PDB file of C-alpha atoms in Angstrom:
ATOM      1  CA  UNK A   1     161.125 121.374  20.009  1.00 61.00           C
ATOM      2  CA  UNK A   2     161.380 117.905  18.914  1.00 64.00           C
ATOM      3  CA  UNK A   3     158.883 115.461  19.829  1.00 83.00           C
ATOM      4  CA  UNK A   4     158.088 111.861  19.701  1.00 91.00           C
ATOM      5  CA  UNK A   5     154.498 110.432  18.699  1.00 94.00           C
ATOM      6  CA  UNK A   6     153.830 106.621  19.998  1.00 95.00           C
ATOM      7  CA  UNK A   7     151.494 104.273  18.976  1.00 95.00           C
ATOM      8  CA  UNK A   8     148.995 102.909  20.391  1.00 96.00           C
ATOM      9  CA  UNK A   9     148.846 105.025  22.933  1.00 94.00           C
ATOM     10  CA  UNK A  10     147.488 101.410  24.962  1.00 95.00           C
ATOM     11  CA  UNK A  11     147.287  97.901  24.217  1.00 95.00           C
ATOM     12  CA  UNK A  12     145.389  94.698  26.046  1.00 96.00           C
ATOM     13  CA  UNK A  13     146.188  91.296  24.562  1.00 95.00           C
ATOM     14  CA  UNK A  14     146.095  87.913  25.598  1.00 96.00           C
ATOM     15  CA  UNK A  15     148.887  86.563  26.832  1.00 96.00           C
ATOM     16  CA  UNK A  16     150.484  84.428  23.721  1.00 97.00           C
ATOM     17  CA  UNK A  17     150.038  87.073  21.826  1.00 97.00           C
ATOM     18  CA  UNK A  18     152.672  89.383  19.317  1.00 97.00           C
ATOM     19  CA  UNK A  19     152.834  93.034  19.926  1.00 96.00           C
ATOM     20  CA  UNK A  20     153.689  96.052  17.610  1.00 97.00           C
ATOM     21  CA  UNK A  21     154.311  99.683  18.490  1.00 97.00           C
ATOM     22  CA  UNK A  22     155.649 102.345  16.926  1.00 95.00           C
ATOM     23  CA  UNK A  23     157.342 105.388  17.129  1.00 96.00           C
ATOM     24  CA  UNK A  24     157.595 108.554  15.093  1.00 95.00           C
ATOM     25  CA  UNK A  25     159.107 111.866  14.341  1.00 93.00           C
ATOM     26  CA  UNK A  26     159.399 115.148  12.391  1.00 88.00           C
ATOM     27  CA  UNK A  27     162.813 115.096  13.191  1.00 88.00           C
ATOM     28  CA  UNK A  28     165.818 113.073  12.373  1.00 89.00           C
ATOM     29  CA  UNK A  29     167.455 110.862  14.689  1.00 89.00           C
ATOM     30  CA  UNK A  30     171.068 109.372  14.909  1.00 89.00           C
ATOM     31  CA  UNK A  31     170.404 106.945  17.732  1.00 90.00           C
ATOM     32  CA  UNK A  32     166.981 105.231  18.533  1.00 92.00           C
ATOM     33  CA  UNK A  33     166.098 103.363  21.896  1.00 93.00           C
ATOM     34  CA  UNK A  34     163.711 101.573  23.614  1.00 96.00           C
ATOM     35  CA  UNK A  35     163.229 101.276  27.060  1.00 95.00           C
ATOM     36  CA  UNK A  36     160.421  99.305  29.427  1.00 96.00           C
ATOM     37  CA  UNK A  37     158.746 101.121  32.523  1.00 95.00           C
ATOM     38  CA  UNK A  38     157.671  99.207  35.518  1.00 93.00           C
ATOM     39  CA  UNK A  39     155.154 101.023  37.904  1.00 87.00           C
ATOM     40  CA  UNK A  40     157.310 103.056  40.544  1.00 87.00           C
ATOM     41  CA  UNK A  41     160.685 101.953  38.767  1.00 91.00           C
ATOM     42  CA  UNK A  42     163.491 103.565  35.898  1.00 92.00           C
ATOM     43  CA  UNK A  43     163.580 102.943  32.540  1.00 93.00           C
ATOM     44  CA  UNK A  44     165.299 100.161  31.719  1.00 94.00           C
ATOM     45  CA  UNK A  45     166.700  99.926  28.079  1.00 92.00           C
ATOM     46  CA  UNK A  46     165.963  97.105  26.058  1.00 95.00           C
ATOM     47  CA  UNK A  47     167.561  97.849  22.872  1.00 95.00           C
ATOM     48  CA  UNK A  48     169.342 100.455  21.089  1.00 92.00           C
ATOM     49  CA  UNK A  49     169.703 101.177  17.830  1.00 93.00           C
ATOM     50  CA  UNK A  50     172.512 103.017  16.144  1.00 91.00           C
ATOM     51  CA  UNK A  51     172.130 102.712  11.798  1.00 92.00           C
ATOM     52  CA  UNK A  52     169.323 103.180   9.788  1.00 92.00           C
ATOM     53  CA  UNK A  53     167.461 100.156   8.639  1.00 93.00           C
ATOM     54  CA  UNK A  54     169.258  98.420  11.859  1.00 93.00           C
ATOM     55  CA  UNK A  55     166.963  95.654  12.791  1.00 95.00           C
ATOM     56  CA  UNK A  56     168.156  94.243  16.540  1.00 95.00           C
ATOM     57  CA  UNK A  57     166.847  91.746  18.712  1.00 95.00           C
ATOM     58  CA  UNK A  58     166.938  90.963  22.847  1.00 94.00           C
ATOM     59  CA  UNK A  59     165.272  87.369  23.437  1.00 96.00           C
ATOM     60  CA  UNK A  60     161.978  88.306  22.143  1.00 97.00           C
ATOM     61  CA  UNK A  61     162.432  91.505  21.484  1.00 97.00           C
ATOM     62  CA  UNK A  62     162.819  92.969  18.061  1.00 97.00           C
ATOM     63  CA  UNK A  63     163.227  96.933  17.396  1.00 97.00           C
ATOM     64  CA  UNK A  64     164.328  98.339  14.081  1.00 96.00           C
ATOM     65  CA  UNK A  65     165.456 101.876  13.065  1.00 94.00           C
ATOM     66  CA  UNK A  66     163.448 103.146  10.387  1.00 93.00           C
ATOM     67  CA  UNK A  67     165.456 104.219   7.247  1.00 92.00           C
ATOM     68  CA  UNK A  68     164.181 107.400   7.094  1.00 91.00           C
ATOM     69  CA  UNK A  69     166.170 108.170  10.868  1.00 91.00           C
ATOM     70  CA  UNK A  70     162.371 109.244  11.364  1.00 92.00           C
ATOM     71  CA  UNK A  71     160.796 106.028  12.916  1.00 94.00           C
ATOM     72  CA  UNK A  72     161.498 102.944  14.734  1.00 96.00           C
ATOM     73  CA  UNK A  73     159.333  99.870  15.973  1.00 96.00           C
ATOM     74  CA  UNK A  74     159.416  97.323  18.620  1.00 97.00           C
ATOM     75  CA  UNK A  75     157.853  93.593  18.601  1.00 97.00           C
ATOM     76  CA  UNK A  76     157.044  91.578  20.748  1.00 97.00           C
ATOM     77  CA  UNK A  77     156.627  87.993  20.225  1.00 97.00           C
ATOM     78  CA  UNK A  78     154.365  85.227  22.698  1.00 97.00           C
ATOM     79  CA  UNK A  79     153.724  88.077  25.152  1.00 96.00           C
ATOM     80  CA  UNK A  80     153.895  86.926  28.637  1.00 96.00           C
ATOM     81  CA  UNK A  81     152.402  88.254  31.931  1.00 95.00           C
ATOM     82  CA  UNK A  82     155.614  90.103  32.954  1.00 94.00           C
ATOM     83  CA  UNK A  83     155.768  92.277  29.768  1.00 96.00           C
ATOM     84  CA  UNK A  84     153.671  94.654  31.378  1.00 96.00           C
ATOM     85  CA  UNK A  85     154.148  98.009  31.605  1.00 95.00           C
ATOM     86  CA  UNK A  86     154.886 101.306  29.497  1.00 95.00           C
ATOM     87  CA  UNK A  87     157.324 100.768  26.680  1.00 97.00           C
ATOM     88  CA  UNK A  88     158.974 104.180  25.509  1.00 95.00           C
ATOM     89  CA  UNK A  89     160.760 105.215  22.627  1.00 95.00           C
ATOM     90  CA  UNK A  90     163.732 107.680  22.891  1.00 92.00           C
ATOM     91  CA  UNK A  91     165.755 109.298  20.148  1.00 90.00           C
ATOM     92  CA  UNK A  92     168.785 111.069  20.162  1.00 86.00           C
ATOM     93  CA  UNK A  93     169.639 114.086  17.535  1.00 81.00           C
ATOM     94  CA  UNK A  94     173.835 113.613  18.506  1.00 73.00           C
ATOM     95  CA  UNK A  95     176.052 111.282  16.976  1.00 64.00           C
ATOM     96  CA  UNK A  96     177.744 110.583  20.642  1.00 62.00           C
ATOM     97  CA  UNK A  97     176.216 111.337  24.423  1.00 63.00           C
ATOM     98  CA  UNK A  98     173.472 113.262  24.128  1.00 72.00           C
ATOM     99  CA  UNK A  99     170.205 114.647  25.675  1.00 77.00           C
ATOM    100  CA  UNK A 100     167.337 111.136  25.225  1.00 81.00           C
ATOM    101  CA  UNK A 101     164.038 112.747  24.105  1.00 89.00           C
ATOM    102  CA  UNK A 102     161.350 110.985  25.248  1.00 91.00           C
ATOM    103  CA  UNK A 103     157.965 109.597  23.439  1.00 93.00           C
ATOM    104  CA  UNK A 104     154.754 109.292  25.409  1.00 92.00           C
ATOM    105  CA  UNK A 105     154.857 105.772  26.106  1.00 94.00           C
ATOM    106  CA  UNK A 106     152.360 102.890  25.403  1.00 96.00           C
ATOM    107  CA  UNK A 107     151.257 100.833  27.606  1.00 95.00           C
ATOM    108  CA  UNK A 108     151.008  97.509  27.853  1.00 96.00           C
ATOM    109  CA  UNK A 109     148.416  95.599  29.457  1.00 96.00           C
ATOM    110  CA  UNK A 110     148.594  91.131  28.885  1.00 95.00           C
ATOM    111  CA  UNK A 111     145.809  89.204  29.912  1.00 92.00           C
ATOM    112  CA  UNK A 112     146.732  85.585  30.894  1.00 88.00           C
TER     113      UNK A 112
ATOM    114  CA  UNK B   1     178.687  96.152  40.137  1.00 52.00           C
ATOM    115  CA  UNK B   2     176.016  99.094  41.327  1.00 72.00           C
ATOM    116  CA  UNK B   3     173.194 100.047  39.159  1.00 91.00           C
ATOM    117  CA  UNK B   4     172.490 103.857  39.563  1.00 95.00           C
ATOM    118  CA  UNK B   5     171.172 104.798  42.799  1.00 96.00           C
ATOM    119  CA  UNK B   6     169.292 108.064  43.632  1.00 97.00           C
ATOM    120  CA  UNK B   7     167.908 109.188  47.277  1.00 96.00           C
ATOM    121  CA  UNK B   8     165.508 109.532  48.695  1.00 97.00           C
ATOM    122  CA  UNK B   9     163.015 107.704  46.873  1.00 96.00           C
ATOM    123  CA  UNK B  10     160.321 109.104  48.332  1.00 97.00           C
ATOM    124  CA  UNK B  11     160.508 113.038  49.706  1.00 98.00           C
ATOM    125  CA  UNK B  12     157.526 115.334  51.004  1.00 98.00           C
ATOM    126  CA  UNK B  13     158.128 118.934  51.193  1.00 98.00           C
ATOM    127  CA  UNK B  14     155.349 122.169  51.916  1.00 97.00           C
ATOM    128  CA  UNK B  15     155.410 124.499  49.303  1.00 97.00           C
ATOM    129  CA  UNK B  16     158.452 127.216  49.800  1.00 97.00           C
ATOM    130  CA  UNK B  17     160.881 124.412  51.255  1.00 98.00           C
ATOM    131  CA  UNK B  18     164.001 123.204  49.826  1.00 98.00           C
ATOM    132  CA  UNK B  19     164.585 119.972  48.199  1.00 98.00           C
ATOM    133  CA  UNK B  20     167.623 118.397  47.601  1.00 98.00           C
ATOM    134  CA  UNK B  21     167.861 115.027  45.264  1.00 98.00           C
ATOM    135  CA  UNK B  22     170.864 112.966  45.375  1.00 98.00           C
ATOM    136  CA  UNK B  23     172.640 110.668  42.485  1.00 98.00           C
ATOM    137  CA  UNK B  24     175.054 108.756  42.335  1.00 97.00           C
ATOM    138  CA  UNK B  25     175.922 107.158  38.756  1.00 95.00           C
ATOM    139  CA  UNK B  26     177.432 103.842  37.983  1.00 94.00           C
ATOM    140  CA  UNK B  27     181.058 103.201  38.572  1.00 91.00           C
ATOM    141  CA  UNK B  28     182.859 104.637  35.968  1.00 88.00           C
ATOM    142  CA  UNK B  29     180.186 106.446  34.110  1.00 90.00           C
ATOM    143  CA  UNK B  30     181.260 110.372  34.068  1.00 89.00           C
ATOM    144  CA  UNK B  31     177.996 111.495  32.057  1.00 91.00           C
ATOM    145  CA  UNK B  32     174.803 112.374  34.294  1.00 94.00           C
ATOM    146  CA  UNK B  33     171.513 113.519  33.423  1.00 94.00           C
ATOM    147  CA  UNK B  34     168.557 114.737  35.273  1.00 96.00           C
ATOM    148  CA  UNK B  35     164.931 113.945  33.898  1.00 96.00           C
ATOM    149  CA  UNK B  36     161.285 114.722  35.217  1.00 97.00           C
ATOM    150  CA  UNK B  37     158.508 112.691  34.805  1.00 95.00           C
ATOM    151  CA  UNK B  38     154.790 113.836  35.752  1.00 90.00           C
ATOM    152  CA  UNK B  39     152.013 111.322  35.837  1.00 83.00           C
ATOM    153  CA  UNK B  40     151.533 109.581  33.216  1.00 78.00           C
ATOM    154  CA  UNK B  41     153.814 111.174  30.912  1.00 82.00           C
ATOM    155  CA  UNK B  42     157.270 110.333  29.617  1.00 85.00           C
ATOM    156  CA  UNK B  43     160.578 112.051  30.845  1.00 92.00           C
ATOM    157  CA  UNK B  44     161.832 115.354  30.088  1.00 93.00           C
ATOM    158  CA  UNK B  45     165.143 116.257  29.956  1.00 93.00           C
ATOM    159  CA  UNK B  46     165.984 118.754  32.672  1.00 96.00           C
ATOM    160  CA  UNK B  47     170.175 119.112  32.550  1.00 95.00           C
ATOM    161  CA  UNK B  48     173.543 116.678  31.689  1.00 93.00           C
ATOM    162  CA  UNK B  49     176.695 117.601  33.650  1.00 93.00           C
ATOM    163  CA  UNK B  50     179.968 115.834  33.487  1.00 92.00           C
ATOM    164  CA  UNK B  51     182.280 116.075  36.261  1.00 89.00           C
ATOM    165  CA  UNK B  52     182.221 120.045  37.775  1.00 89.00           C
ATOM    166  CA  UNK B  53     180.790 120.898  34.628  1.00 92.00           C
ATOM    167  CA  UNK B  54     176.783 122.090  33.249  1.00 94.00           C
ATOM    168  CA  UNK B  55     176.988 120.800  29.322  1.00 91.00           C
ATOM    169  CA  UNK B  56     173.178 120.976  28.440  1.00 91.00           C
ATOM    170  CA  UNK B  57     170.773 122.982  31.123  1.00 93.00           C
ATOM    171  CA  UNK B  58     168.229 123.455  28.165  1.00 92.00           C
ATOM    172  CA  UNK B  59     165.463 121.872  30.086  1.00 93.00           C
ATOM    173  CA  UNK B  60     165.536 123.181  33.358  1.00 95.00           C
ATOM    174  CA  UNK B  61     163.455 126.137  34.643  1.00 94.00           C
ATOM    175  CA  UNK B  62     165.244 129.632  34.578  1.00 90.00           C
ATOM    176  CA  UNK B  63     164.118 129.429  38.655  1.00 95.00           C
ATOM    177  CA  UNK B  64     164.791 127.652  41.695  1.00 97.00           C
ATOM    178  CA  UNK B  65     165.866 125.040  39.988  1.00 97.00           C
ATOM    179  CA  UNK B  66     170.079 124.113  39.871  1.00 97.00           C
ATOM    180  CA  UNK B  67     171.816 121.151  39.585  1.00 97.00           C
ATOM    181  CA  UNK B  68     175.755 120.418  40.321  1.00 96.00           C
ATOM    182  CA  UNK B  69     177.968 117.374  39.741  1.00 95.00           C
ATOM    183  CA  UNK B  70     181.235 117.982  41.892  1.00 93.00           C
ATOM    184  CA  UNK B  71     184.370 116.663  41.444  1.00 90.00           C
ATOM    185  CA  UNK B  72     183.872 113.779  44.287  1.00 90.00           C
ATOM    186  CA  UNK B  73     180.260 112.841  46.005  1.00 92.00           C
ATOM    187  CA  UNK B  74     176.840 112.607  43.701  1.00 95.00           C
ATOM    188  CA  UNK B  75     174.927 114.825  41.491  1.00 97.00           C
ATOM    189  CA  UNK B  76     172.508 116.898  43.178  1.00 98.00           C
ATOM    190  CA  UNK B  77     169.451 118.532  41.674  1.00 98.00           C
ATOM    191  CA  UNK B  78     168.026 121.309  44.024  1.00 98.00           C
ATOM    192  CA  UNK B  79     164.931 122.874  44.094  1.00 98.00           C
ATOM    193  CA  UNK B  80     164.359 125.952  46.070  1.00 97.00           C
ATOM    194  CA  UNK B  81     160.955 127.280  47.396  1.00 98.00           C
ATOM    195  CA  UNK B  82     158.734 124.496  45.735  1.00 97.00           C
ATOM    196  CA  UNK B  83     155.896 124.959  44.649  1.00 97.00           C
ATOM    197  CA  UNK B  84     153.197 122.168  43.752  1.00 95.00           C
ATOM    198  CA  UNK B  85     153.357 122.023  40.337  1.00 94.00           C
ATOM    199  CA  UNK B  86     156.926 120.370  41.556  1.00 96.00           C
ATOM    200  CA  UNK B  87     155.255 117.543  42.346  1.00 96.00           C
ATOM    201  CA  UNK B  88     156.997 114.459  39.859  1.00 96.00           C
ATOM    202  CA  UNK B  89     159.380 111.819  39.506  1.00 97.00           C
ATOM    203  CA  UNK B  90     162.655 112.989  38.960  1.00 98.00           C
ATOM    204  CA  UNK B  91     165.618 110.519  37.581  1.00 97.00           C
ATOM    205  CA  UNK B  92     168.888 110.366  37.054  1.00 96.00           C
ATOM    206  CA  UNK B  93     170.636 108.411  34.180  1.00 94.00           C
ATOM    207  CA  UNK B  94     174.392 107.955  33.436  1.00 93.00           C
ATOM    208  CA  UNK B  95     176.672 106.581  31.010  1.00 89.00           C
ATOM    209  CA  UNK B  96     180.314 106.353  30.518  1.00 84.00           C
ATOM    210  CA  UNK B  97     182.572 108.194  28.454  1.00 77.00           C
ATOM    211  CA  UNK B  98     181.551 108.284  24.729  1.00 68.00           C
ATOM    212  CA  UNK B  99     178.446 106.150  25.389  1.00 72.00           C
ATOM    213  CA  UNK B 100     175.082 107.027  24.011  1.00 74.00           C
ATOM    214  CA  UNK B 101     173.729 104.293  26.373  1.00 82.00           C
ATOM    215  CA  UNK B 102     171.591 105.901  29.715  1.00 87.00           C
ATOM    216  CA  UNK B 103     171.247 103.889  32.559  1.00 91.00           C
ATOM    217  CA  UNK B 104     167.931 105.131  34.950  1.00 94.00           C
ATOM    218  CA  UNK B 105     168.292 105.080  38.323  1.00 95.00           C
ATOM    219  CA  UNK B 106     164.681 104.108  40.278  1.00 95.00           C
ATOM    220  CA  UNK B 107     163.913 108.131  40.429  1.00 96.00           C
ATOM    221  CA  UNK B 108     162.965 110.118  43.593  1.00 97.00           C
ATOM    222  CA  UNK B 109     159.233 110.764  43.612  1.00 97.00           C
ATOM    223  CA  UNK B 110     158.479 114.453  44.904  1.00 97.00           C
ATOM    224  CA  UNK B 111     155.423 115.678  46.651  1.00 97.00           C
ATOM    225  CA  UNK B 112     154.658 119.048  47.568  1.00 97.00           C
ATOM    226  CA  UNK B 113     152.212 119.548  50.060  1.00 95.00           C
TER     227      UNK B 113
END
C-alpha cells in the first residue's frame, strides 16, 4: 500500500528557532496536507496543498508541494512554546474526497 | 458553528463486549470517515460513508468491525467482541460535498480490559 516517510522522526529546538520537516513518497499524490496533533486531541489541518510546486503559507507556517507530486515540506519560522506537538503529513491519491493517508508524524519538542 | 464531535471520549470495555462509537460531522458536511490511531503512530484509514451509503471500507477488518452512516442521527463505528489489540484512538473526520478538506473530531480513546 502506499505509505508516507517523515522526517525527522523528532525535533528539540529552542524556542526562536526555524523548523523544517519533510515528507515523502513512492507514490504520487494529487492533494498534500498538513495537520498539527496536540496530546489527547484531532488533527487539526494547517494547510493544504492542491498543485505541484504550490508553495502556501498560514501566519508562520509555510508548506509546499513538491513538483514531483512525491514530496512536500513544512516550515516553521520563530518557533514558539505552543508549536508543540506531532506535525503529520497526509496525501491524497484522488483528485476530489478521498481516503487521507497518513505519515508517521514528527514531533516537535521547543525549549523556551 | 459545531466542530465535529464524537462520543464518548473515553470508553472501557472487557474483551468480548460491544462497543459502539458515535459521530456526528459538521453541519453540512455529508462525507465521513473513520480512522484509528495506536500509540504513537499516525491514523489509518478504517472506512468513508456518505449518507446510507459504505464508499471505501478498504481499511477496516473483515471482522467485528462495521460502520453505518444513516440517513438522520451520527455515524457509528461498532466493534463486536473486542479484543485488546482494539485498544486505540479512533476519529472521525468530515467534509462537505466535493471537499478534499477533513475536519478531525477529538477521537474516542478505546480500552479493552
Amino acid at each position: 500500500g502506499q505509505q508516507l516517510n517523515q522526517s525527522p522522526q523528532s525535533m528539540f529546538i529552542q524556542e526562536g528557532e526555524d523548523v523544517s520537516m519533510n515528507c515523502t513518497s513512492s507514490s504520487i499524490f494529487n492533494t498534500w496536507l498538513w495537520y498539527k496533533q496536540d496530546p489527547g486531541e484531532g488533527p487539526v489541518l494547517l494547510i493544504a496543498l492542491y498543485k505541484a510546486g504550490e508553495l502556501t503559507s498560514n501566519g508562520r507556517l509555510t508548506a509546499q508541494f513538491g513538483i514531483t507530486r512525491k514530496d512536500s515540506f513544512l516550515n516553521i519560522s520563530a518557533s514558539i512554546p505552543s508549536d508543540v506537538g506531532i506535525y503529520f503529513c497526509a496525501g491524497q491519491l484522488g483528485t476530489s474526497y478521498d481516503k487521507v493517508i497518513f505519515g508517521p508524524g514528527t514531533s516537535l519538542s521547543v525549549i523556551p | 458553528n459545531a466542530g465535529v464531535m464524537q462520543n464518548p471520549r473515553h470508553l472501557v470495555r472487557r474483551r468480548g463486549q460491544e462497543a459502539r462509537l458515535r459521530c456526528s460531522p459538521m453541519k453540512g458536511h455529508s462525507h465521513v470517515y473513520w480512522y484509528r490511531q495506536l500509540p504513537e503512530e499516525g491514523l489509518k484509514f478504517m472506512v468513508y460513508l456518505q449518507k446510507e451509503n459504505i464508499i471505501d471500507e478498504s481499511g477496516m477488518p473483515k471482522e467485528r468491525f462495521s460502520a453505518e452512516f444513516p440517513k438522520e442521527g451520527p455515524s457509528i463505528l461498532r466493534i463486536q467482541q473486542v479484543v485488546r489489540g482494539d485498544s486505540a484512538a479512533y476519529f472521525c473526520a468530515s467534509s462537505p460535498q466535493g471537499a478534499n478538506e477533513q475536519f478531525f473530531g477529538p477521537g474516542t480513546r478505546l480500552t479493552v480490559l
